[in-house]
């Protein structure tokens, strides 16, 4: 007879910790499983501060933030299984069955509701198609962060960083503080992909050059990296071969994007969003599989851990309601409105909106291009549902808007979210 819980949370990072706490506070019997020996996820190696300004009202380091979240879990009757791997996941009529492997062997456990808080992974050198060998000294930004902050090892003395994602920017500063030379940060796009504050605090404050519309086209070296070829790219992102420049280095660090980690739940067949890389979800963060919830960076890649934690709390609370209250369970005749990205919008979450709304709707999205001023518009056909003026929207920074429930449509065609530029003459 397999052990059964009301809610099982997969992943012990900030989203999973928040989900477990929220589900337990709703009265659910909760189990949290984590493959590493310690809870906290990637926060354990993020020793810089800046976390928690929204949730805790102060600037915390990653380990401090993780410790606070873990403390909330330990204060509740939540079963925590670390060093535990998920071997099989299947959907049953009464919920979900998981086969897990840990120091106690192999066994099956069950849950009425499941929360996937599996985080995200980094794109590697194999996924950005750089010519050359694969010598030692080519690392992702997360690997470099682990080597320095967790193991006390310096990955190189003269470093090149490809991509201006936040982890790469933070590592540019970290490497400099540890005595390494950061030759430069090279970004294939025409604007940085990291937060504005990180551009200022990690590059400008340390005089580290940022090269836009530039990429690494070739790696030199066999046993150990000896240098890279960098050069400008055309509008399609392809390098101009004639203007390549050799840059000597002994370390190439990649910060070229994050991918939501959803391989574990793939067998369940939930609808996926090709733009976010995560499941399509409603405002309760429930996927198209009843009882399966997704949160944190497994749902979409957030730029603030406070948002990650908030999404975990929503998913945990609704997962508990789904397990304990049959009325909450999705019925065949439940009504949903699809939300589609329109002009100027890269993607929007949630992708499905359960109507009628119970409370206001929190909507997250990213724009396609930077602008001095623009208006975000939610519409259904010719009907304008919501509009709000935005100053300096950027693709690198997630945008959140609160949509009032009053006057929100309860039926009809799909909703569209779009961005409209505001002419300079009418901005004020």
XYZ file of C-alpha atoms in Angstrom:
428
model
C 0.000 0.000 0.000
C 1.608 3.273 -1.101
C 1.643 6.312 1.190
C -0.826 9.026 0.125
C -0.705 12.773 0.727
C -3.124 15.535 -0.192
C -0.404 17.520 -1.943
C 3.060 16.526 -3.155
C 5.466 19.310 -4.146
C 8.327 18.437 -6.512
C 11.301 20.730 -5.938
C 12.708 22.375 -2.821
C 13.687 25.771 -4.234
C 11.939 29.017 -3.259
C 8.797 28.178 -5.276
C 8.508 24.676 -3.845
C 9.110 25.848 -0.282
C 6.408 28.510 -0.613
C 3.996 26.016 -2.184
C 4.484 23.516 0.650
C 3.901 26.194 3.298
C 0.787 27.556 1.596
C -0.712 24.083 1.121
C -0.034 23.140 4.759
C -1.595 26.400 5.971
C -4.744 25.419 4.058
C -4.941 22.208 6.063
C -3.444 19.809 3.528
C -1.180 16.890 4.352
C 1.949 17.837 2.386
C 5.078 16.064 1.166
C 8.021 17.951 -0.343
C 10.595 16.024 -2.373
C 13.988 17.430 -3.386
C 16.808 15.719 -5.290
C 19.618 17.613 -3.524
C 20.677 17.048 0.076
C 19.749 20.612 1.098
C 16.697 22.737 0.422
C 16.905 26.174 -1.172
C 17.565 25.451 -4.831
C 19.931 27.771 -6.690
C 19.717 30.352 -3.883
C 22.314 28.396 -1.897
C 25.084 29.558 -4.243
C 23.828 33.131 -4.775
C 25.818 34.893 -2.067
C 25.162 38.406 -3.430
C 22.386 40.465 -1.879
C 19.265 42.011 -3.411
C 16.818 39.193 -2.705
C 13.623 39.718 -0.715
C 13.025 43.437 -1.180
C 9.367 42.792 -2.018
C 8.617 39.810 0.208
C 10.642 40.704 3.314
C 11.237 44.418 2.799
C 15.028 44.102 3.026
C 18.025 43.105 0.932
C 19.026 39.518 1.688
C 21.625 37.195 0.225
C 20.414 34.047 -1.502
C 21.271 31.729 1.419
C 19.526 34.097 3.865
C 16.400 34.130 1.715
C 16.465 30.337 1.384
C 16.959 29.903 5.136
C 13.900 32.040 5.905
C 11.771 30.045 3.479
C 13.089 26.718 4.803
C 12.402 27.792 8.388
C 8.730 28.273 7.521
C 8.641 24.704 6.181
C 10.353 23.230 9.259
C 7.830 24.979 11.524
C 4.968 23.039 9.920
C 4.040 19.341 9.812
C 5.406 18.918 6.286
C 7.130 15.690 5.280
C 10.451 16.614 3.631
C 12.381 14.072 1.558
C 15.830 15.204 0.385
C 18.247 13.205 -1.788
C 15.105 11.885 -3.451
C 14.705 11.379 -7.185
C 11.506 10.994 -9.156
C 11.733 7.908 -11.321
C 8.188 7.692 -12.684
C 5.089 9.865 -12.691
C 1.634 8.814 -13.799
C -1.846 10.215 -13.563
C -4.566 8.204 -11.833
C -8.297 8.748 -11.605
C -7.897 9.727 -7.966
C -4.781 11.841 -8.447
C -1.126 11.051 -9.158
C 1.308 8.244 -8.433
C 5.037 8.887 -8.167
C 7.840 6.346 -7.988
C 10.714 7.768 -5.971
C 14.259 6.596 -5.248
C 16.255 7.570 -2.136
C 18.390 6.081 0.617
C 15.405 4.008 1.735
C 15.058 2.340 -1.654
C 12.382 2.502 -4.309
C 8.739 3.069 -3.439
C 5.506 4.543 -4.724
C 3.719 7.519 -3.202
C 0.436 9.171 -4.188
C -1.223 12.562 -4.013
C -4.544 14.115 -4.889
C -2.780 17.252 -6.174
C 0.714 17.799 -7.514
C 2.799 20.990 -7.623
C 5.685 21.073 -10.100
C 8.305 23.511 -8.784
C 11.215 22.067 -10.721
C 12.905 25.357 -11.648
C 14.919 25.926 -14.823
C 18.239 25.001 -16.379
C 20.873 26.945 -18.302
C 21.479 26.750 -22.010
C 24.872 25.189 -22.631
C 27.572 25.572 -25.282
C 25.938 22.693 -27.167
C 22.799 24.782 -27.629
C 24.328 27.991 -29.028
C 26.289 26.455 -31.920
C 29.791 27.863 -31.403
C 32.439 26.456 -33.737
C 35.558 24.797 -32.384
C 36.470 22.130 -29.860
C 35.020 21.734 -26.377
C 38.094 22.268 -24.213
C 38.255 22.785 -20.471
C 37.358 26.293 -19.354
C 33.946 26.557 -21.066
C 31.305 26.896 -18.346
C 27.785 28.140 -17.827
C 27.417 31.090 -15.466
C 25.768 28.845 -12.869
C 28.670 26.392 -12.987
C 31.145 29.223 -12.503
C 29.073 30.546 -9.609
C 29.081 27.121 -7.955
C 32.855 26.762 -8.370
C 33.599 30.141 -6.790
C 30.915 30.457 -4.115
C 30.491 26.830 -3.048
C 33.841 25.180 -3.775
C 36.259 28.116 -3.488
C 37.760 27.554 -6.940
C 38.539 30.229 -9.533
C 37.542 28.948 -13.013
C 39.985 31.208 -14.858
C 42.229 34.265 -14.743
C 41.184 35.933 -17.989
C 37.495 35.507 -18.732
C 35.081 36.248 -21.566
C 31.349 36.240 -20.874
C 28.905 35.458 -23.669
C 25.404 36.784 -23.010
C 24.193 39.527 -20.703
C 21.753 37.499 -18.610
C 21.572 38.393 -14.934
C 23.686 35.472 -13.731
C 26.390 36.353 -16.248
C 26.392 39.993 -15.161
C 26.631 39.019 -11.507
C 29.499 36.644 -12.303
C 31.351 39.411 -14.148
C 31.396 41.336 -10.885
C 32.186 38.265 -8.784
C 35.129 37.246 -10.941
C 36.522 40.780 -10.816
C 36.252 40.864 -7.029
C 38.146 37.555 -6.866
C 41.008 38.971 -8.927
C 40.206 37.657 -12.392
C 40.177 39.903 -15.455
C 36.857 40.044 -17.290
C 37.789 41.042 -20.830
C 34.203 41.884 -21.724
C 30.586 40.808 -21.924
C 29.368 40.043 -25.459
C 25.648 40.187 -26.259
C 24.204 39.084 -29.604
C 21.155 41.350 -29.293
C 20.982 45.116 -29.605
C 20.173 45.594 -25.916
C 21.117 43.768 -22.697
C 19.017 40.820 -21.533
C 19.648 41.421 -17.827
C 18.091 43.850 -15.366
C 19.103 47.498 -15.639
C 20.310 47.516 -12.038
C 22.694 44.657 -12.781
C 24.118 46.453 -15.816
C 24.900 49.418 -13.571
C 26.101 47.574 -10.463
C 27.992 44.708 -12.110
C 29.447 46.224 -15.282
C 29.488 50.008 -15.150
C 30.674 50.172 -11.538
C 33.635 47.919 -12.416
C 34.415 49.350 -15.876
C 33.651 46.045 -17.581
C 32.839 46.664 -21.264
C 29.547 45.483 -22.762
C 29.589 44.767 -26.510
C 26.134 44.671 -28.115
C 25.304 43.057 -31.476
C 28.393 40.917 -30.920
C 28.866 37.200 -30.314
C 31.494 34.491 -29.922
C 31.725 32.589 -33.190
C 34.624 30.211 -32.453
C 36.440 28.628 -29.523
C 40.212 28.105 -29.819
C 42.143 25.440 -27.953
C 41.932 21.691 -27.454
C 42.777 20.644 -23.908
C 42.257 24.116 -22.442
C 40.591 27.116 -24.035
C 43.160 29.574 -25.381
C 40.883 32.242 -26.788
C 37.728 33.002 -28.744
C 36.815 34.752 -31.965
C 34.257 37.521 -31.457
C 32.551 39.683 -34.023
C 29.551 41.759 -34.954
C 26.351 40.111 -36.155
C 23.817 41.085 -38.816
C 20.119 41.691 -38.252
C 19.424 37.953 -38.261
C 22.065 37.324 -35.583
C 24.615 35.698 -37.907
C 28.273 36.729 -37.456
C 30.089 38.772 -40.092
C 32.994 36.425 -40.756
C 35.177 39.154 -42.201
C 35.366 41.213 -38.997
C 36.143 38.561 -36.415
C 38.658 39.406 -33.690
C 40.695 36.925 -31.660
C 40.413 37.535 -27.915
C 42.818 35.525 -25.709
C 41.258 34.010 -22.587
C 41.412 30.909 -20.409
C 37.721 30.834 -19.522
C 34.472 31.336 -21.478
C 31.341 31.767 -19.378
C 27.939 31.367 -21.017
C 24.916 33.341 -19.892
C 22.680 32.693 -22.875
C 19.298 32.005 -21.371
C 17.326 29.743 -19.072
C 14.909 26.945 -19.961
C 12.031 25.891 -17.637
C 12.635 22.331 -16.468
C 9.516 20.292 -17.246
C 10.828 16.931 -18.408
C 9.462 15.246 -15.277
C 5.851 16.216 -15.931
C 6.011 15.754 -19.719
C 4.516 12.212 -19.579
C 1.296 13.652 -18.150
C 0.591 15.489 -21.402
C -0.166 19.001 -20.164
C -0.401 21.670 -22.859
C 2.859 23.607 -23.122
C 3.542 27.201 -24.156
C 6.355 27.326 -26.708
C 7.066 30.979 -25.852
C 7.591 30.523 -22.096
C 8.795 26.915 -22.179
C 6.398 26.106 -19.339
C 2.897 24.654 -19.119
C -0.139 26.675 -20.122
C -1.845 27.596 -16.846
C -4.812 29.529 -15.503
C -4.724 32.193 -12.793
C -4.691 29.452 -10.137
C -1.527 28.132 -11.834
C -3.367 24.904 -12.629
C -2.319 23.335 -15.914
C -4.606 21.675 -18.442
C -4.252 18.507 -16.346
C -6.712 18.776 -13.414
C -4.871 18.738 -10.098
C -1.455 19.505 -11.640
C -0.068 22.941 -10.752
C 3.094 24.661 -11.950
C 4.982 27.536 -10.342
C 8.260 29.399 -10.184
C 10.756 29.157 -13.015
C 9.196 25.895 -14.189
C 6.180 27.956 -15.262
C 8.096 30.910 -16.701
C 11.528 32.399 -16.055
C 11.064 35.221 -13.554
C 13.599 37.955 -12.912
C 12.791 38.361 -9.186
C 12.794 35.574 -6.609
C 9.972 37.385 -4.801
C 7.710 36.642 -7.790
C 8.923 33.038 -7.797
C 7.920 32.667 -4.163
C 4.579 34.363 -4.740
C 3.722 31.979 -7.566
C 4.614 29.045 -5.325
C 2.264 30.302 -2.643
C -0.582 30.609 -5.163
C 0.020 27.115 -6.561
C 0.275 25.554 -3.096
C -2.898 27.203 -1.838
C -4.926 26.189 -4.893
C -3.459 22.671 -4.909
C -4.681 22.252 -1.323
C -8.130 23.516 -2.248
C -8.207 21.123 -5.191
C -7.280 18.174 -2.971
C -9.579 19.005 -0.058
C -12.579 20.545 -1.792
C -14.151 18.533 -4.633
C -16.127 21.622 -5.670
C -12.847 23.294 -6.615
C -11.981 20.489 -8.988
C -12.404 21.477 -12.578
C -15.721 20.429 -14.049
C -16.337 19.613 -17.689
C -18.357 22.765 -18.192
C -15.902 25.199 -16.553
C -15.461 28.336 -18.631
C -12.068 29.600 -19.776
C -10.926 32.474 -21.922
C -7.648 32.042 -23.773
C -5.147 34.898 -23.507
C -3.009 35.438 -26.593
C 0.012 37.760 -27.026
C -0.550 40.476 -29.619
C 1.589 43.218 -31.148
C 4.657 44.036 -29.079
C 4.094 41.263 -26.496
C 6.432 38.255 -26.390
C 4.252 36.162 -24.068
C 1.755 36.492 -21.241
C 0.923 34.359 -18.191
C -1.667 33.036 -17.392
C -2.504 31.726 -20.820
C -5.998 30.608 -19.765
C -8.324 32.590 -17.555
C -10.985 30.831 -15.534
C -14.159 32.900 -15.495
C -15.895 34.447 -13.748
C -12.931 35.970 -11.937
C -12.773 35.645 -8.175
C -10.732 38.716 -7.333
C -8.412 40.741 -9.537
C -6.159 39.071 -12.097
C -2.344 39.266 -11.791
C -0.910 39.184 -15.290
C 2.796 38.839 -16.136
C 4.288 39.510 -19.556
C 7.362 40.655 -21.435
C 7.441 43.156 -24.282
C 9.311 42.584 -27.530
C 11.036 45.966 -27.817
C 12.115 48.749 -25.498
C 10.198 52.010 -25.618
C 10.188 55.321 -23.799
C 6.442 55.038 -23.267
C 3.768 52.575 -24.319
C 0.294 51.474 -23.388
C -0.533 47.872 -22.568
C -4.014 47.006 -23.778
C -6.149 43.954 -22.996
C -8.999 43.550 -25.435
C -11.592 41.083 -26.608
C -12.281 41.726 -30.253
C -13.244 45.396 -30.486
C -13.959 45.630 -26.751
C -11.232 47.221 -24.630
C -11.068 45.432 -21.266
C -8.071 47.166 -19.685
C -5.389 49.715 -20.485
C -2.396 51.120 -18.643
C 0.448 53.457 -19.509
C 3.980 52.126 -19.022
C 7.212 54.106 -18.895
C 10.427 52.571 -20.250
C 9.253 48.966 -20.771
C 12.118 46.607 -21.683
C 12.212 42.965 -22.840
C 14.727 42.207 -20.084
C 12.341 43.202 -17.304
C 9.137 41.347 -16.558
C 6.018 43.502 -16.364
C 3.164 42.851 -13.974
C -0.279 44.415 -14.156
C -3.355 43.905 -12.006
C -6.577 43.551 -14.013
C -9.746 44.464 -12.036
C -12.420 41.772 -11.945
C -15.156 44.384 -12.350
C -16.310 44.418 -15.942
C -14.108 41.468 -16.931
C -15.783 39.382 -19.673
C -17.128 35.971 -18.708
C -17.639 34.585 -22.208
C -16.838 35.246 -25.840
C -13.741 35.000 -27.990
C -10.127 34.933 -26.851
C -8.487 37.898 -25.168
C -5.477 39.645 -26.710
C -2.752 41.526 -24.856
C -0.828 44.024 -26.957
C 1.507 47.005 -26.606
C 0.824 50.283 -28.388
C 3.531 52.976 -28.560
C 2.533 56.358 -27.178
C 3.493 59.268 -29.473
C 5.736 61.822 -27.817
C 3.163 64.605 -28.255
C 0.598 62.780 -26.062
C 2.844 61.185 -23.417
C 2.089 63.801 -20.813
